Short mmCIF file of C-alpha atoms and ligand atoms in Angstrom, two decimals:
data_model
loop_
_atom_site.label_atom_id
_atom_site.label_comp_id
_atom_site.label_asym_id
_atom_site.label_seq_id
_atom_site.Cartn_x
_atom_site.Cartn_y
_atom_site.Cartn_z
CA MET A 1 30.43 -13.61 -0.47
CA GLU A 2 26.52 -12.25 -0.45
CA PHE A 3 24.14 -13.69 1.13
CA VAL A 4 22.18 -14.74 -1.98
CA PRO A 5 18.06 -15.32 -1.41
CA ASP A 6 15.24 -17.41 -2.37
CA ILE A 7 12.42 -15.17 -2.67
CA CYS A 8 14.04 -11.34 -3.45
CA PHE A 9 10.69 -8.47 -3.90
CA VAL A 10 11.35 -5.32 -5.36
CA ALA A 11 9.42 -2.62 -4.44
CA SER A 12 9.73 1.71 -4.73
CA GLU A 13 8.91 1.81 -0.83
CA ILE A 14 9.38 -0.52 2.28
CA TYR A 15 8.18 1.11 5.39
CA PRO A 16 9.48 2.28 8.48
CA PHE A 17 12.31 3.25 5.44
CA SER A 18 10.16 5.10 3.29
CA LYS A 19 6.19 5.11 2.52
CA THR A 20 3.38 6.91 0.89
CA GLY A 21 1.00 4.91 1.26
CA GLY A 22 -0.18 1.20 1.88
CA LEU A 23 2.19 -0.58 -0.49
CA ALA A 24 4.76 0.83 1.57
CA ASP A 25 3.56 -1.33 4.66
CA VAL A 26 3.09 -3.88 3.35
CA MET A 27 6.55 -4.87 2.10
CA GLY A 28 7.12 -3.72 5.82
CA ILE A 29 5.68 -6.86 6.89
CA LEU A 30 5.33 -9.14 4.03
CA PRO A 31 8.58 -10.28 3.32
CA LEU A 32 9.80 -10.20 6.92
CA THR A 33 7.24 -12.75 7.86
CA LEU A 34 8.97 -15.24 5.01
CA HIS A 35 12.03 -14.85 6.55
CA LYS A 36 10.62 -15.83 9.91
CA MET A 37 9.36 -18.50 8.94
CA GLY A 38 12.01 -19.11 7.31
CA TYR A 39 12.64 -18.32 4.07
CA LYS A 40 15.93 -17.12 2.33
CA VAL A 41 14.34 -13.13 1.74
CA SER A 42 15.85 -9.68 0.15
CA VAL A 43 13.90 -6.72 -0.65
CA ILE A 44 15.56 -4.27 -3.21
CA THR A 45 14.37 -0.42 -3.14
CA PRO A 46 15.27 2.85 -3.79
CA LEU A 47 17.96 4.78 -1.38
CA TYR A 48 15.91 7.77 -1.99
CA GLY A 49 16.99 11.22 0.13
CA ARG A 50 14.51 11.59 3.16
CA ILE A 51 14.81 7.88 3.82
CA SER A 52 15.54 6.71 7.80
CA THR A 53 18.12 3.86 7.40
CA SER A 54 20.22 4.91 10.08
CA ALA A 55 19.14 2.61 12.95
CA TYR A 56 19.25 -0.43 10.81
CA ASN A 57 23.53 0.45 10.20
CA PRO A 58 23.09 0.39 6.38
CA ARG A 59 26.59 -0.06 4.15
CA LEU A 60 27.53 -0.19 0.96
CA VAL A 61 28.05 -3.69 -0.37
CA TYR A 62 28.43 -2.32 -4.15
CA GLU A 63 30.91 0.73 -5.91
CA ASP A 64 29.17 1.51 -9.01
CA ILE A 65 27.69 -1.61 -10.21
CA ASN A 66 27.14 -0.79 -14.26
CA VAL A 67 23.04 0.10 -14.58
CA GLY A 68 23.58 0.90 -18.76
CA TYR A 69 20.86 2.61 -18.70
CA PRO A 70 20.26 6.26 -19.80
CA TRP A 71 23.46 5.79 -21.58
CA PRO A 72 26.70 2.80 -20.94
CA GLY A 73 28.83 3.59 -18.32
CA VAL A 74 26.18 4.89 -15.73
CA THR A 75 26.03 3.12 -12.33
CA ALA A 76 24.57 2.78 -9.12
CA ASP A 77 25.92 2.33 -5.82
CA VAL A 78 24.06 -0.56 -3.35
CA LEU A 79 23.65 0.15 0.01
CA ARG A 80 22.52 -3.52 2.84
CA ALA A 81 21.05 -2.65 5.41
CA ASP A 82 20.04 -5.48 8.37
CA PHE A 83 16.22 -4.90 9.14
CA LYS A 84 14.79 -7.27 11.84
CA GLY A 85 17.58 -9.74 10.34
CA MET A 86 17.13 -9.64 6.74
CA PRO A 87 18.94 -7.75 4.24
CA VAL A 88 16.99 -4.91 2.34
CA TYR A 89 19.14 -3.26 -0.21
CA PHE A 90 18.99 0.08 -1.40
CA LEU A 91 19.97 1.52 -5.20
CA ASP A 92 21.62 5.07 -4.74
CA ARG A 93 22.22 7.41 -8.25
CA GLY A 94 21.41 10.61 -6.49
CA GLU A 95 20.08 12.00 -9.40
CA TYR A 96 17.28 10.19 -9.61
CA PHE A 97 16.28 9.22 -6.01
CA ASP A 98 17.86 12.27 -3.81
CA ARG A 99 14.58 13.69 -3.61
CA ARG A 100 12.39 15.53 -1.27
CA TYR A 101 9.74 13.51 -2.32
CA HIS A 102 9.52 9.85 -3.60
CA TYR A 103 7.37 10.48 -6.71
CA CYS A 104 5.99 13.97 -6.67
CA THR A 105 5.68 17.60 -5.84
CA TYR A 106 2.82 19.37 -5.24
CA LYS A 107 3.56 20.57 -8.89
CA GLY A 108 2.32 17.02 -9.83
CA ASP A 109 4.68 14.22 -10.90
CA TYR A 110 8.62 14.55 -11.22
CA PHE A 111 8.90 14.95 -14.91
CA ASP A 112 11.43 11.95 -15.24
CA ASN A 113 8.96 9.34 -13.35
CA CYS A 114 9.24 6.35 -16.08
CA GLU A 115 13.76 7.06 -16.31
CA ARG A 116 13.93 6.66 -12.69
CA PHE A 117 11.68 3.75 -12.64
CA ILE A 118 13.41 1.95 -15.66
CA PHE A 119 17.03 2.73 -14.19
CA PHE A 120 15.53 1.93 -10.79
CA CYS A 121 14.12 -2.31 -12.54
CA ARG A 122 17.89 -2.25 -14.53
CA ALA A 123 19.40 -1.51 -11.87
CA ALA A 124 17.60 -4.30 -9.12
CA MET A 125 18.57 -6.46 -12.93
CA ALA A 126 22.52 -5.73 -12.32
CA LEU A 127 22.35 -6.36 -8.37
CA ILE A 128 20.67 -9.62 -9.01
CA LYS A 129 23.71 -9.90 -11.07
CA ALA A 130 26.88 -9.02 -9.23
CA ILE A 131 25.33 -11.11 -6.43
CA GLY A 132 26.45 -13.96 -8.50
CA LYS A 133 23.34 -16.83 -8.09
CA ALA A 134 19.99 -15.31 -9.29
CA PRO A 135 17.23 -16.22 -6.86
CA ARG A 136 14.20 -18.79 -8.08
CA ILE A 137 11.19 -16.11 -7.52
CA VAL A 138 12.05 -12.54 -8.18
CA HIS A 139 8.68 -10.68 -6.81
CA SER A 140 7.84 -7.35 -8.05
CA HIS A 141 5.22 -4.74 -7.29
CA ASP A 142 3.18 -2.17 -8.39
CA TRP A 143 4.22 -0.20 -11.90
CA HIS A 144 8.23 1.61 -10.71
CA ALA A 145 9.06 -2.30 -10.35
CA ALA A 146 6.45 -4.05 -13.02
CA LEU A 147 9.09 -4.31 -15.51
CA MET A 148 11.57 -6.88 -13.42
CA SER A 149 9.11 -9.42 -14.95
CA PRO A 150 9.34 -8.90 -19.07
CA TYR A 151 13.26 -7.79 -17.94
CA ILE A 152 13.43 -11.20 -16.70
CA TYR A 153 11.19 -12.65 -19.12
CA TYR A 154 13.51 -11.83 -22.05
CA GLN A 155 16.93 -12.16 -19.91
CA ARG A 156 15.40 -16.28 -19.85
CA ARG A 157 15.73 -16.62 -24.27
CA THR A 158 19.57 -15.89 -23.85
CA ASP A 159 20.61 -15.92 -20.81
CA THR A 160 21.27 -19.23 -18.67
CA TYR A 161 22.06 -16.90 -15.18
CA TRP A 162 18.37 -16.63 -15.18
CA LYS A 163 17.23 -19.68 -16.02
CA ASN A 164 15.24 -20.62 -12.30
CA THR A 165 13.80 -17.44 -12.05
CA SER A 166 10.01 -16.98 -12.22
CA THR A 167 8.39 -13.76 -11.64
CA VAL A 168 5.80 -13.26 -9.33
CA PHE A 169 3.57 -9.16 -9.87
CA THR A 170 1.18 -8.68 -7.62
CA ILE A 171 -0.80 -5.10 -8.23
CA HIS A 172 -1.78 -2.50 -5.38
CA ASN A 173 -3.78 -0.03 -7.18
CA LEU A 174 -4.49 -0.62 -10.95
CA ALA A 175 -5.17 2.64 -11.41
CA PHE A 176 -1.82 3.86 -11.44
CA GLN A 177 0.04 2.44 -14.33
CA GLY A 178 3.14 4.15 -14.83
CA ARG A 179 2.01 5.49 -19.04
CA PHE A 180 4.84 7.15 -20.55
CA SER A 181 5.86 8.03 -24.01
CA VAL A 182 6.60 5.19 -26.68
CA ARG A 183 9.70 7.34 -27.18
CA LEU A 184 10.68 6.34 -23.42
CA PHE A 185 10.63 2.97 -24.78
CA TRP A 186 12.93 2.56 -27.26
CA ASP A 187 16.04 2.74 -24.99
CA CYS A 188 14.82 0.76 -21.91
CA GLY A 189 16.67 -2.26 -22.94
CA LEU A 190 13.52 -4.59 -23.62
CA PRO A 191 13.60 -5.81 -27.60
CA TYR A 192 11.74 -4.94 -30.32
CA GLU A 193 9.53 -7.26 -29.99
CA ALA A 194 7.92 -6.25 -26.44
CA TRP A 195 6.60 -3.24 -28.54
CA GLY A 196 2.72 -4.04 -29.12
CA MET A 197 -0.44 -5.62 -27.95
CA GLU A 198 0.79 -8.29 -26.55
CA GLY A 199 3.31 -6.66 -25.09
CA VAL A 200 3.99 -3.41 -22.88
CA GLU A 201 2.35 -0.79 -25.53
CA PHE A 202 -0.93 0.46 -25.08
CA TYR A 203 -2.88 2.76 -27.47
CA ASP A 204 0.74 3.74 -27.71
CA SER A 205 2.00 5.06 -24.82
CA PHE A 206 4.38 2.79 -22.57
CA ASN A 207 2.58 1.09 -19.86
CA LEU A 208 4.73 -0.20 -17.07
CA LEU A 209 1.92 -1.67 -15.17
CA LYS A 210 1.15 -3.55 -18.57
CA GLY A 211 4.44 -5.04 -18.57
CA GLY A 212 3.97 -6.49 -15.38
CA ILE A 213 1.01 -8.48 -16.14
CA THR A 214 1.65 -9.31 -19.50
CA TYR A 215 5.37 -10.87 -18.98
CA SER A 216 5.06 -12.49 -14.81
CA ASP A 217 4.50 -16.28 -14.58
CA LYS A 218 1.93 -14.88 -11.75
CA ILE A 219 -0.38 -11.93 -11.00
CA THR A 220 -1.39 -11.92 -7.85
CA THR A 221 -3.86 -8.46 -6.05
CA VAL A 222 -4.29 -7.47 -2.73
CA SER A 223 -7.90 -9.23 -1.64
CA PRO A 224 -10.16 -12.04 -3.55
CA SER A 225 -13.19 -9.21 -4.11
CA TYR A 226 -10.31 -6.84 -6.32
CA ALA A 227 -9.38 -9.90 -8.35
CA GLU A 228 -12.64 -10.68 -9.84
CA GLU A 229 -13.78 -6.18 -9.62
CA ILE A 230 -10.10 -5.96 -11.93
CA LEU A 231 -11.86 -8.22 -14.47
CA THR A 232 -15.00 -5.69 -15.33
CA PRO A 233 -14.64 -2.60 -16.55
CA GLU A 234 -16.14 -0.64 -13.79
CA PHE A 235 -12.77 -1.31 -12.22
CA GLY A 236 -10.46 -2.35 -15.30
CA CYS A 237 -9.23 0.80 -16.05
CA GLY A 238 -8.82 0.20 -19.35
CA LEU A 239 -6.93 -3.10 -18.54
CA GLU A 240 -9.40 -4.75 -18.26
CA ASN A 241 -9.51 -7.02 -21.51
CA VAL A 242 -5.64 -8.10 -20.78
CA LEU A 243 -6.39 -9.33 -17.13
CA GLN A 244 -8.67 -11.59 -18.73
CA LYS A 245 -6.07 -13.06 -20.74
CA ARG A 246 -4.11 -14.07 -17.74
CA SER A 247 -7.20 -14.94 -15.51
CA LYS A 248 -5.90 -18.21 -15.26
CA ASP A 249 -2.39 -16.87 -13.58
CA LEU A 250 -4.14 -13.85 -10.83
CA VAL A 251 -5.36 -14.12 -7.61
CA GLY A 252 -6.42 -12.14 -5.27
CA ILE A 253 -4.21 -12.66 -1.58
CA LEU A 254 -5.48 -10.47 1.11
CA ASN A 255 -3.09 -8.28 3.10
CA GLY A 256 -2.67 -8.43 6.56
CA SER A 257 -1.78 -6.26 9.84
CA ASP A 258 1.74 -5.54 10.93
CA TYR A 259 0.10 -5.97 14.83
CA GLU A 260 3.94 -4.89 15.91
CA VAL A 261 3.01 -1.18 14.49
CA TRP A 262 -0.57 -1.26 14.90
CA ASP A 263 -1.58 -3.24 18.62
CA PRO A 264 -2.92 -0.59 20.59
CA SER A 265 -1.44 -2.72 23.35
CA ARG A 266 1.46 -1.43 22.87
CA ASP A 267 0.91 1.18 20.51
CA ARG A 268 4.36 3.96 21.73
CA TYR A 269 2.42 6.94 19.59
CA LEU A 270 -0.46 6.68 22.44
CA ALA A 271 -1.36 8.32 26.00
CA ALA A 272 -2.51 4.93 27.13
CA GLY A 273 -2.82 1.84 25.84
CA TYR A 274 -5.43 -1.02 25.88
CA SER A 275 -7.10 -4.10 24.48
CA SER A 276 -10.04 -5.61 23.68
CA SER A 277 -10.38 -7.22 27.55
CA ASP A 278 -9.69 -3.75 28.67
CA LEU A 279 -10.74 -1.14 26.77
CA TYR A 280 -10.55 1.54 29.94
CA GLY A 281 -7.58 3.80 27.68
CA LYS A 282 -9.38 4.33 24.37
CA GLN A 283 -11.15 7.16 25.99
CA ALA A 284 -7.58 8.35 27.35
CA CYS A 285 -6.55 8.47 23.91
CA LYS A 286 -9.79 9.90 22.86
CA LYS A 287 -8.60 13.06 24.84
CA GLU A 288 -5.46 13.55 25.05
CA LEU A 289 -7.10 13.73 20.95
CA LEU A 290 -9.67 16.25 21.57
CA ASP A 291 -7.32 17.87 23.62
CA GLN A 292 -4.49 18.45 20.91
CA LEU A 293 -7.07 19.18 18.13
CA CYS A 294 -9.24 22.08 20.22
CA LEU A 295 -11.97 20.22 19.25
CA SER A 296 -14.78 20.56 22.04
CA GLU A 297 -14.68 18.65 25.52
CA LYS A 298 -18.69 18.01 25.31
CA LEU A 299 -17.36 15.41 22.47
CA LEU A 300 -15.27 13.31 25.05
CA TYR A 301 -19.54 11.98 24.95
CA ARG A 302 -20.26 11.73 21.49
CA PRO A 303 -18.72 10.02 19.02
CA VAL A 304 -16.17 11.05 16.81
CA LEU A 305 -15.40 10.22 13.54
CA GLY A 306 -12.05 9.42 11.86
CA PHE A 307 -10.36 9.95 8.46
CA ILE A 308 -7.14 8.56 7.36
CA GLY A 309 -5.89 8.42 3.45
CA ARG A 310 -4.89 10.35 0.76
CA PHE A 311 -7.84 13.72 -0.22
CA ARG A 312 -8.27 11.30 -3.71
CA SER A 313 -11.58 10.61 -5.61
CA GLN A 314 -10.29 7.24 -4.87
CA LYS A 315 -10.94 7.27 -0.59
CA GLY A 316 -14.51 9.59 -1.78
CA ILE A 317 -13.18 12.10 0.20
CA ASP A 318 -15.29 14.34 -2.40
CA LEU A 319 -18.46 12.59 -0.31
CA LEU A 320 -16.83 13.16 3.40
CA THR A 321 -16.36 16.65 2.75
CA GLU A 322 -20.29 16.66 1.24
CA ILE A 323 -22.12 15.69 3.87
CA ILE A 324 -19.64 16.81 7.49
CA PRO A 325 -21.75 20.06 7.53
CA ASP A 326 -24.48 17.04 8.20
CA ILE A 327 -22.72 15.08 11.08
CA VAL A 328 -21.34 18.30 12.55
CA ARG A 329 -25.71 19.04 13.11
CA GLN A 330 -25.75 15.86 15.04
CA ASP A 331 -23.15 17.17 17.84
CA VAL A 332 -20.59 14.64 16.57
CA GLY A 333 -16.71 15.50 15.61
CA VAL A 334 -14.83 14.59 12.62
CA VAL A 335 -10.95 14.19 12.35
CA LEU A 336 -9.34 14.31 9.10
CA LEU A 337 -5.78 13.57 8.11
CA GLY A 338 -4.49 13.53 4.74
CA GLU A 339 -3.16 15.05 1.74
CA GLY A 340 -3.93 15.08 -1.95
CA ASP A 341 -5.89 17.66 -3.92
CA ALA A 342 -5.92 20.90 -3.13
CA GLU A 343 -9.42 21.11 -3.75
CA TYR A 344 -10.27 19.22 -1.28
CA GLU A 345 -7.37 20.36 0.83
CA ALA A 346 -9.38 23.83 1.06
CA LYS A 347 -12.48 22.57 1.33
CA LEU A 348 -11.50 20.81 4.25
CA MET A 349 -9.90 24.45 6.37
CA ASN A 350 -13.03 26.12 5.28
CA LEU A 351 -14.60 23.42 7.31
CA VAL A 352 -12.72 23.40 10.57
CA GLU A 353 -12.89 27.13 9.79
CA ALA A 354 -17.07 27.68 10.00
CA TYR A 355 -17.14 24.16 12.89
CA HIS A 356 -14.56 25.06 14.95
CA GLY A 357 -14.41 22.71 17.76
CA HIS A 358 -16.21 20.05 15.88
CA VAL A 359 -13.93 19.72 12.83
CA ALA A 360 -10.18 19.29 12.93
CA GLY A 361 -7.83 18.87 9.53
CA ILE A 362 -4.83 17.58 9.31
CA VAL A 363 -3.13 18.59 6.27
CA GLY A 364 -0.10 16.49 5.89
CA TYR A 365 1.87 13.62 6.44
CA THR A 366 2.18 12.05 10.37
CA GLU A 367 2.50 8.25 11.09
CA GLU A 368 2.13 9.50 14.54
CA MET A 369 -1.15 11.30 14.14
CA ALA A 370 -2.55 8.31 11.93
CA HIS A 371 -1.95 6.09 15.00
CA LYS A 372 -3.41 8.84 17.48
CA ILE A 373 -6.35 8.82 15.19
CA GLN A 374 -6.95 4.94 15.29
CA ALA A 375 -6.81 4.89 19.05
CA GLY A 376 -8.99 7.85 19.77
CA THR A 377 -12.42 8.44 17.77
CA ASP A 378 -14.96 5.86 17.40
CA ILE A 379 -15.65 5.64 13.85
CA PHE A 380 -13.57 5.21 10.74
CA LEU A 381 -14.84 6.32 7.45
CA MET A 382 -13.47 5.21 4.69
CA PRO A 383 -15.95 5.83 1.64
CA SER A 384 -13.85 4.70 -0.98
CA ARG A 385 -14.85 4.05 -5.33
CA TYR A 386 -12.91 0.72 -5.39
CA GLU A 387 -10.27 0.01 -2.41
CA PRO A 388 -7.71 -2.86 -3.74
CA CYS A 389 -7.33 -3.88 0.26
CA GLY A 390 -6.72 -0.89 2.44
CA LEU A 391 -5.09 -1.69 5.04
CA THR A 392 -6.66 1.61 7.82
CA GLN A 393 -9.72 -0.60 8.22
CA MET A 394 -7.65 -3.29 9.49
CA TYR A 395 -6.25 -0.83 11.67
CA SER A 396 -9.40 0.56 13.27
CA LEU A 397 -11.23 -2.65 13.51
CA ARG A 398 -7.95 -3.56 15.43
CA TYR A 399 -7.86 -0.19 17.60
CA GLY A 400 -11.87 -0.89 18.67
CA THR A 401 -12.70 2.23 16.45
CA PRO A 402 -15.30 0.26 14.10
CA PRO A 403 -15.25 1.05 10.02
CA VAL A 404 -17.85 2.60 7.70
CA ALA A 405 -16.59 1.62 4.18
CA THR A 406 -18.05 1.27 0.64
CA ALA A 407 -19.05 -2.55 -0.13
CA VAL A 408 -15.99 -3.05 -2.52
CA GLY A 409 -12.55 -4.84 -2.69
CA GLY A 410 -11.24 -5.74 0.46
CA LEU A 411 -13.41 -3.70 2.45
CA LYS A 412 -16.12 -6.28 1.39
CA ASP A 413 -13.88 -8.37 1.89
CA THR A 414 -11.80 -7.94 6.03
CA ILE A 415 -15.76 -6.34 7.61
CA VAL A 416 -18.26 -8.06 8.42
CA PRO A 417 -21.35 -5.77 7.73
CA TYR A 418 -24.52 -4.95 10.37
CA PRO A 419 -26.81 -5.78 10.78
CA ALA A 420 -25.01 -9.50 10.56
CA GLU A 421 -24.57 -11.50 14.22
CA HIS A 422 -20.99 -11.70 14.51
CA SER A 423 -20.81 -7.57 12.46
CA THR A 424 -17.68 -5.56 13.08
CA GLY A 425 -18.42 -2.68 11.01
CA PHE A 426 -20.91 -0.78 8.67
CA VAL A 427 -21.21 -1.59 4.66
CA PHE A 428 -22.80 0.50 2.33
CA PRO A 429 -23.65 -0.22 -1.76
CA GLU A 430 -22.15 2.38 -3.71
CA PRO A 431 -20.21 4.82 -3.15
CA THR A 432 -23.18 8.32 -3.04
CA THR A 433 -23.90 10.84 -0.80
CA LYS A 434 -27.14 9.32 0.39
CA ALA A 435 -25.82 5.79 1.01
CA PHE A 436 -22.74 6.52 2.89
CA TRP A 437 -24.98 8.94 4.90
CA ASN A 438 -27.51 6.52 6.10
CA ALA A 439 -24.85 4.31 6.84
CA ILE A 440 -23.01 6.67 9.02
CA GLN A 441 -26.76 6.61 10.56
CA ASN A 442 -26.35 3.35 11.53
CA ALA A 443 -23.32 3.24 13.23
CA LEU A 444 -24.73 6.41 15.34
CA VAL A 445 -27.21 4.69 16.25
CA LEU A 446 -25.73 1.70 17.59
CA TYR A 447 -23.17 3.90 18.98
CA GLN A 448 -26.11 4.82 21.10
CA ASP A 449 -26.75 1.67 23.27
CA THR A 450 -23.69 1.45 24.70
CA GLU A 451 -23.34 -2.61 25.50
CA SER A 452 -23.88 -3.77 21.74
CA TRP A 453 -21.90 -1.06 20.77
CA LYS A 454 -19.30 -2.71 23.11
CA LYS A 455 -20.15 -6.23 21.34
CA MET A 456 -19.05 -5.07 18.08
CA VAL A 457 -15.68 -2.58 19.01
CA VAL A 458 -14.77 -6.43 20.84
CA ARG A 459 -15.00 -8.23 17.58
CA GLY A 460 -13.00 -5.93 15.51
CA MET A 461 -10.50 -6.15 17.88
CA GLN A 462 -10.08 -9.85 18.44
CA THR A 463 -10.00 -10.51 15.00
CA ASP A 464 -7.29 -11.67 13.17
CA PHE A 465 -5.55 -9.96 9.95
CA SER A 466 -2.16 -11.27 11.09
CA TRP A 467 0.59 -11.95 8.17
CA THR A 468 1.42 -15.63 8.67
CA LYS A 469 -1.97 -17.42 6.69
CA SER A 470 -0.96 -14.56 3.59
CA ALA A 471 2.33 -15.32 3.66
CA ARG A 472 1.42 -19.32 3.09
CA GLU A 473 -0.24 -18.50 0.33
CA TYR A 474 2.27 -16.67 -1.19
CA VAL A 475 4.68 -19.43 -0.88
CA GLU A 476 1.60 -22.18 -1.75
CA LEU A 477 1.99 -19.59 -5.01
CA TYR A 478 6.07 -19.23 -5.62
CA LYS A 479 5.65 -22.84 -5.19
CA GLN A 480 3.43 -23.31 -8.93
CA ILE A 481 6.02 -21.93 -10.60
CA GLY A 482 8.66 -24.31 -10.06
CA TYR A 483 10.46 -22.69 -6.46
CA VAL A 484 11.39 -25.97 -4.27
CA LEU A 485 12.83 -26.18 -1.61
CA ASP A 486 15.83 -27.23 -0.03
CA GLU A 487 14.15 -28.04 3.25
CA GLU A 488 10.44 -27.69 3.93
CA VAL A 489 10.72 -24.66 6.41
P1 LIG B 501 -3.69 3.10 -0.09
O1 LIG B 501 -2.54 2.12 0.61
O2 LIG B 501 -4.53 3.38 -0.77
O3 LIG B 501 -3.08 5.10 0.66
P2 LIG B 501 -4.19 1.58 2.79
O4 LIG B 501 -5.46 1.94 3.51
O5 LIG B 501 -3.76 0.71 2.44
O6 LIG B 501 -4.67 3.26 1.74
O7 LIG B 501 -2.58 2.32 3.22
C1 LIG B 501 -2.45 3.47 3.68
C2 LIG B 501 -1.27 3.67 4.90
O8 LIG B 501 -0.69 4.85 4.67
C3 LIG B 501 -1.83 3.61 6.38
O9 LIG B 501 -0.87 3.02 6.27
C4 LIG B 501 -1.89 4.95 6.67
O10 LIG B 501 -2.13 4.54 8.09
C5 LIG B 501 -1.24 5.09 5.99
N1 LIG B 501 -1.68 6.84 6.24
C6 LIG B 501 -1.91 7.07 4.97
N2 LIG B 501 -2.49 9.10 4.54
C7 LIG B 501 -1.44 9.36 6.41
C8 LIG B 501 -1.29 10.99 6.64
N3 LIG B 501 -1.90 11.88 5.98
N4 LIG B 501 -0.33 10.29 7.57
C9 LIG B 501 0.09 9.68 7.53
N5 LIG B 501 0.03 8.34 7.47
C10 LIG B 501 -0.53 7.99 6.50
C1 LIG B 502 -1.95 0.38 -2.88
C2 LIG B 502 -4.41 0.53 -2.41
C3 LIG B 502 -4.99 -0.14 -0.69
C4 LIG B 502 -4.34 -1.22 -0.38
C5 LIG B 502 -2.70 -1.11 -0.10
C6 LIG B 502 -1.52 -2.56 -0.09
O1 LIG B 502 -2.24 1.44 -1.77
O2 LIG B 502 -4.49 1.87 -2.86
O3 LIG B 502 -6.16 -0.17 -0.69
O4 LIG B 502 -3.95 -1.39 0.54
O5 LIG B 502 -2.17 -0.83 -1.86
O6 LIG B 502 -1.54 -3.14 -0.83
#
């Protein structure tokens, strides 16, 4: 008989198998933390074309399970990998998932994304049914997996198999809702009554994320501050009223950091290891980064600022590109890694050319470079317009690279702002170039004061964002909706 989980995660990305952003990082550690705490956990995710499963010995466990979407008789294969002792199920249907990218190409989103992720959820339902016993909790993430909750909601009415299954839905980014044409609703498998203001309809469109919000037993998001912000028109992306109606079931649980992956004392990508008690290696990491990116040697003794993230307005990349010329005038270096809007990719390339030796830009996605920048820069920039949690600032704190960030969402919840006594970084009140510039100036001034700077660096490195606390908060939430343990673990 197949392993029967009590808690089943459903998500479109999981590190190290697939990743476009922080969702993958969370999925690569939260379920595993619960597993290590003794809970029976599994994860369901798509088998993308470019996915690294080989190290985890995946094997085919179900062939041709009937999904019945988009027409009767359509099936999926299921592979299972052993991820550090926890089963990860990969749903395989080549036409949908065996593509170069997960969601989009440089031309835009795949035209059939709605169909792909309806298929994903329907296949996940079919897999859970095939396993033979339903989990107590199905915990789905973001719009790609959001339909799990309405499917289970309606199944509970008619099929006793699902009667003890409760649902949790986590919003990692409210701006990505998965909004599609009503035509795609009609054969998605939900009953007619799900179409409407109280269901998955949102201004005549089929809104998958809204389905997750409306039909889940509990809704979470990834920081306490963002949980409050999304109830307001400024951050609610149009769904603030829908969220307000569910506010008693909405909670913000702060993400953590995976210190097996993000710890400078044992990071396989770095030229030298270092820790809060021995910072010596950080300078070697800086030297390697400067050499690799052909930046001026002089910068070894001047502050270098780093940015890693999607080149989108969420991340404030426009604010940063605007002030780079002024930053560089102070004999300071800037290193950027990311990809996204073509406009910003082009702007960055122009800046690299204009300020050769002082500005380096890597357009693309490279895990190795992300680690090297965290370690090899001195100050980390995160001028986000909104930030549900943000993981890169948590990593930068651990890597002794104090962040300069906007006072929003998870940034507010993770950085103690200068000049507080125990400050770990710098926050500025609103996403404007002026406020950002001022905060950078404060950081540059403190950087000159070697002793105070070192104290801030060490405080940041010693701040503990490990997952255990947050994982316990999730367990408490699961218990509120009927999760009972056979034995307390
Ligand atoms: P978001 O999920 O909104 O992109 P987070 O800060 O939560 O932001 O997580 C981003 C994750 O993606 C981090 O692990 C970061 O290192 C990684 N990342 C972002 N852009 C790149 C890139 N261009 N190359 C490598 N890693 C990246
Ligand atoms: C999203 C958010 C980011 C968060 C991540 C993981 O991508 O933009 O703030 O850290 O999800 O929850």
